[in-house]
mmCIF file of C-alpha atoms in Angstrom:
data_model
loop_
_atom_site.group_PDB
_atom_site.id
_atom_site.type_symbol
_atom_site.label_atom_id
_atom_site.label_comp_id
_atom_site.label_asym_id
_atom_site.label_seq_id
_atom_site.Cartn_x
_atom_site.Cartn_y
_atom_site.Cartn_z
ATOM 1 C CA MET A 688 113.902 79.505 119.130
ATOM 2 C CA ARG A 689 111.764 78.532 116.126
ATOM 3 C CA TYR A 690 108.595 78.789 118.244
ATOM 4 C CA LEU A 691 109.614 82.263 119.456
ATOM 5 C CA LYS A 692 110.203 83.403 115.860
ATOM 6 C CA LYS A 693 106.801 82.053 114.865
ATOM 7 C CA ILE A 694 105.008 83.826 117.731
ATOM 8 C CA THR A 695 106.897 87.068 117.046
ATOM 9 C CA GLY A 696 106.202 86.837 113.317
ATOM 10 C CA LEU A 697 102.500 86.106 113.738
ATOM 11 C CA SER A 698 102.209 88.876 116.314
ATOM 12 C CA SER A 699 103.828 91.286 113.869
ATOM 13 C CA LEU A 700 101.435 90.240 111.112
ATOM 14 C CA PHE A 701 98.351 90.593 113.295
ATOM 15 C CA LEU A 702 99.490 93.922 114.752
ATOM 16 C CA PHE A 703 100.172 95.176 111.249
ATOM 17 C CA ILE A 704 96.715 94.148 110.038
ATOM 18 C CA ILE A 705 95.022 95.747 113.051
ATOM 19 C CA THR A 706 96.990 99.000 112.899
ATOM 20 C CA VAL A 707 96.693 99.370 109.131
ATOM 21 C CA SER A 708 92.928 98.811 109.488
ATOM 22 C CA ILE A 709 92.733 101.506 112.161
ATOM 23 C CA ALA A 710 94.809 103.873 110.010
ATOM 24 C CA PHE A 711 92.571 103.197 107.019
ATOM 25 C CA VAL A 712 89.416 104.067 108.952
ATOM 26 C CA ILE A 713 91.039 107.180 110.439
ATOM 27 C CA LEU A 714 92.238 108.411 107.048
ATOM 28 C CA PHE A 715 89.166 107.400 105.011
ATOM 29 C CA THR A 716 87.447 110.787 105.006
ATOM 30 C CA PRO A 717 84.539 109.692 102.756
ATOM 31 C CA LEU A 718 83.255 107.739 105.757
ATOM 32 C CA TYR A 719 82.727 111.003 107.671
ATOM 33 C CA TYR A 720 81.270 112.709 104.603
ATOM 34 C CA PHE A 721 78.757 109.877 104.322
ATOM 35 C CA SER A 722 77.893 110.137 108.038
ATOM 36 C CA VAL A 723 77.342 113.887 107.716
ATOM 37 C CA TRP A 724 74.980 113.267 104.809
ATOM 38 C CA LEU A 725 73.233 110.246 106.369
ATOM 39 C CA HIS A 726 72.508 111.960 109.682
ATOM 40 C CA GLU A 727 71.677 115.300 108.038
ATOM 41 C CA LEU A 728 74.170 117.075 110.305
ATOM 42 C CA PRO A 729 74.240 120.379 108.384
ATOM 43 C CA ALA A 730 70.506 120.857 109.006
ATOM 44 C CA GLN A 731 70.725 119.675 112.623
ATOM 45 C CA LEU A 732 73.652 121.970 113.429
ATOM 46 C CA ASN A 733 72.506 124.852 111.254
ATOM 47 C CA MET A 734 75.810 124.770 109.376
ATOM 48 C CA SER A 735 76.793 124.199 105.796
ATOM 49 C CA PHE A 736 78.200 120.871 104.697
ATOM 50 C CA GLN A 737 81.420 122.662 103.713
ATOM 51 C CA ALA A 738 81.801 124.273 107.159
ATOM 52 C CA LEU A 739 81.492 120.857 108.835
ATOM 53 C CA ILE A 740 84.052 119.364 106.472
ATOM 54 C CA ASP A 741 86.453 122.301 106.919
ATOM 55 C CA ASN A 742 86.330 121.874 110.714
ATOM 56 C CA TYR A 743 86.772 118.121 110.309
ATOM 57 C CA HIS A 744 89.907 118.668 108.244
ATOM 58 C CA ILE A 745 91.282 121.081 110.843
ATOM 59 C CA LEU A 746 90.755 118.375 113.460
ATOM 60 C CA LEU A 747 92.429 115.742 111.269
ATOM 61 C CA ARG A 748 95.434 117.991 110.641
ATOM 62 C CA TYR A 749 95.800 118.527 114.383
ATOM 63 C CA LEU A 750 95.527 114.805 115.126
ATOM 64 C CA HIS A 751 97.985 113.722 112.421
ATOM 65 C CA PHE A 752 100.732 116.330 112.181
ATOM 66 C CA PRO A 753 103.173 116.883 115.059
ATOM 67 C CA TRP A 754 103.875 120.456 113.924
ATOM 68 C CA VAL A 755 100.188 121.367 114.376
ATOM 69 C CA THR A 756 100.237 122.008 118.113
ATOM 70 C CA GLU A 757 96.971 123.882 118.626
ATOM 71 C CA LEU A 758 93.443 122.830 117.832
ATOM 72 C CA ASN A 759 91.303 125.784 116.842
ATOM 73 C CA MET A 760 88.179 124.921 114.890
ATOM 74 C CA PRO A 761 86.425 128.123 113.798
ATOM 75 C CA ASP A 762 82.896 126.788 114.307
ATOM 76 C CA PHE A 763 83.481 124.630 117.374
ATOM 77 C CA PRO A 764 84.861 126.129 120.580
ATOM 78 C CA SER A 765 86.559 123.623 122.892
ATOM 79 C CA SER A 766 86.913 123.392 126.651
ATOM 80 C CA GLU A 767 90.235 122.652 128.306
ATOM 81 C CA SER A 768 89.145 119.079 128.988
ATOM 82 C CA GLY A 769 87.995 118.697 125.369
ATOM 83 C CA LEU A 770 91.347 119.965 124.093
ATOM 84 C CA PHE A 771 93.144 117.615 126.491
ATOM 85 C CA HIS A 772 91.094 114.687 125.184
ATOM 86 C CA PHE A 773 92.005 115.512 121.594
ATOM 87 C CA TRP A 774 95.670 115.707 122.647
ATOM 88 C CA GLU A 775 95.330 112.199 124.133
ATOM 89 C CA VAL A 776 93.690 111.012 120.904
ATOM 90 C CA LYS A 777 96.613 112.505 118.976
ATOM 91 C CA LEU A 778 99.007 110.438 121.107
ATOM 92 C CA LEU A 779 96.958 107.291 120.426
ATOM 93 C CA PHE A 780 97.121 108.008 116.688
ATOM 94 C CA TYR A 781 100.915 108.325 116.929
ATOM 95 C CA LEU A 782 101.105 105.103 118.925
ATOM 96 C CA ASN A 783 99.048 103.346 116.249
ATOM 97 C CA TYR A 784 101.322 104.645 113.486
ATOM 98 C CA ALA A 785 104.462 103.652 115.415
ATOM 99 C CA VAL A 786 103.160 100.102 115.944
ATOM 100 C CA LEU A 787 102.123 100.004 112.282
ATOM 101 C CA ILE A 788 105.658 100.848 111.102
ATOM 102 C CA ILE A 789 107.385 98.477 113.527
ATOM 103 C CA SER A 790 104.985 95.629 112.762
ATOM 104 C CA LEU A 791 105.342 96.276 109.026
ATOM 105 C CA ILE A 792 109.083 95.720 109.320
ATOM 106 C CA GLY A 793 108.621 92.570 111.410
ATOM 107 C CA SER A 794 105.930 91.278 109.053
ATOM 108 C CA PHE A 795 108.103 91.877 106.022
ATOM 109 C CA PHE A 796 110.985 89.823 107.404
ATOM 110 C CA TYR A 797 108.691 87.080 108.716
ATOM 111 C CA ALA A 798 106.807 86.769 105.397
ATOM 112 C CA ARG A 799 110.089 86.794 103.493
ATOM 113 C CA ALA A 800 111.441 83.971 105.684
ATOM 114 C CA LEU A 801 108.234 81.961 105.224
ATOM 115 C CA LYS A 802 108.368 82.430 101.473
ATOM 116 C CA LYS A 803 112.049 81.507 101.322
ATOM 117 C CA ASN A 804 111.381 78.312 103.289
ATOM 118 C CA ARG A 805 108.169 77.584 101.390
ATOM 119 C CA ARG A 806 106.102 77.757 104.582
ATOM 120 C CA ILE A 807 103.509 80.400 103.651
ATOM 121 C CA TRP A 808 100.906 77.651 104.034
ATOM 122 C CA THR A 809 101.501 77.766 107.832
ATOM 123 C CA LEU A 810 99.574 81.063 107.895
ATOM 124 C CA GLN A 811 96.361 79.359 106.841
ATOM 125 C CA LYS A 812 95.165 78.296 110.311
ATOM 126 C CA PRO A 813 96.135 81.501 112.199
ATOM 127 C CA PHE A 814 94.527 83.665 109.521
ATOM 128 C CA PHE A 815 91.359 81.553 109.556
ATOM 129 C CA ILE A 816 91.101 81.975 113.334
ATOM 130 C CA ALA A 817 91.810 85.712 113.019
ATOM 131 C CA SER A 818 89.134 86.030 110.327
ATOM 132 C CA LEU A 819 86.524 85.127 112.952
ATOM 133 C CA VAL A 820 87.341 88.205 115.054
ATOM 134 C CA PRO A 821 85.823 90.960 112.827
ATOM 135 C CA PRO A 822 82.377 89.307 112.566
ATOM 136 C CA LEU A 823 82.353 88.701 116.332
ATOM 137 C CA LEU A 824 83.383 92.286 117.006
ATOM 138 C CA LEU A 825 80.716 93.586 114.619
ATOM 139 C CA MET A 826 78.140 91.406 116.338
ATOM 140 C CA PHE A 827 79.038 92.871 119.752
ATOM 141 C CA LEU A 828 78.945 96.385 118.276
ATOM 142 C CA ALA A 829 75.540 95.762 116.721
ATOM 143 C CA ILE A 830 74.137 94.311 119.935
ATOM 144 C CA ASN A 831 75.435 96.991 122.288
ATOM 145 C CA PHE A 832 77.408 99.797 120.634
ATOM 146 C CA ASP A 833 77.083 102.086 123.656
ATOM 147 C CA ARG A 834 78.667 99.557 126.008
ATOM 148 C CA MET A 835 81.519 98.846 123.554
ATOM 149 C CA PHE A 836 82.091 102.609 123.140
ATOM 150 C CA LEU A 837 82.241 103.065 126.913
ATOM 151 C CA LEU A 838 84.535 100.068 127.331
ATOM 152 C CA PHE A 839 86.912 101.404 124.667
ATOM 153 C CA HIS A 840 87.151 104.759 126.427
ATOM 154 C CA GLU A 841 87.539 103.177 129.869
ATOM 155 C CA ILE A 842 90.460 101.109 128.554
ATOM 156 C CA PHE A 843 92.288 103.823 126.623
ATOM 157 C CA PHE A 844 91.644 106.920 128.764
ATOM 158 C CA ASN A 845 92.307 107.234 132.485
ATOM 159 C CA ASN A 846 90.055 110.275 132.967
ATOM 160 C CA ASP A 847 86.592 111.584 132.107
ATOM 161 C CA ASP A 848 87.725 114.228 129.614
ATOM 162 C CA TRP A 849 86.153 112.218 126.798
ATOM 163 C CA LEU A 850 82.711 112.904 128.277
ATOM 164 C CA PHE A 851 81.995 116.015 126.235
ATOM 165 C CA ASN A 852 79.375 118.545 127.235
ATOM 166 C CA PRO A 853 77.657 119.870 124.080
ATOM 167 C CA ALA A 854 77.464 123.341 125.663
ATOM 168 C CA THR A 855 81.255 123.610 126.063
ATOM 169 C CA ASP A 856 82.371 121.159 123.341
ATOM 170 C CA PRO A 857 79.776 121.303 120.549
ATOM 171 C CA ILE A 858 82.065 119.173 118.345
ATOM 172 C CA ILE A 859 80.428 116.164 119.989
ATOM 173 C CA LEU A 860 77.266 116.976 118.037
ATOM 174 C CA ALA A 861 79.141 116.743 114.753
#
């Protein structure tokens, strides 16, 4: 039983760290602002910076809020398959947030039990091993981003709706 609690607790901690990291990246809008500036998207798309950001915020509202049920970006028309893909992305966001909340609860109780029993030190080895994952992942991304991007989409989507055509889904250019 102690081993099962340890595995469940560590799993909760790792899931929490992963999902909170994903949520941070999703919600960290300055990252997109920087990308727009770095890649000179306003000039490439013949749009103002503000128009790009306004459309981006419309997309984020759609992806994050259950009461926003339609995606209608004023400067980016979307095909049916593009809209379906964004709906699937919305579901993945909700799944991430659900796992984040559940793992937060599990992590809280596990960390509290470790602290109470003065066993926080037992996290040292698992966290050291886990700390090796981000550099390895970044290395694979740096070596072959396109393959990692394709692999991600092959794992999480069971269709080809994520293969946007710039003529029907110009959002892919932004």
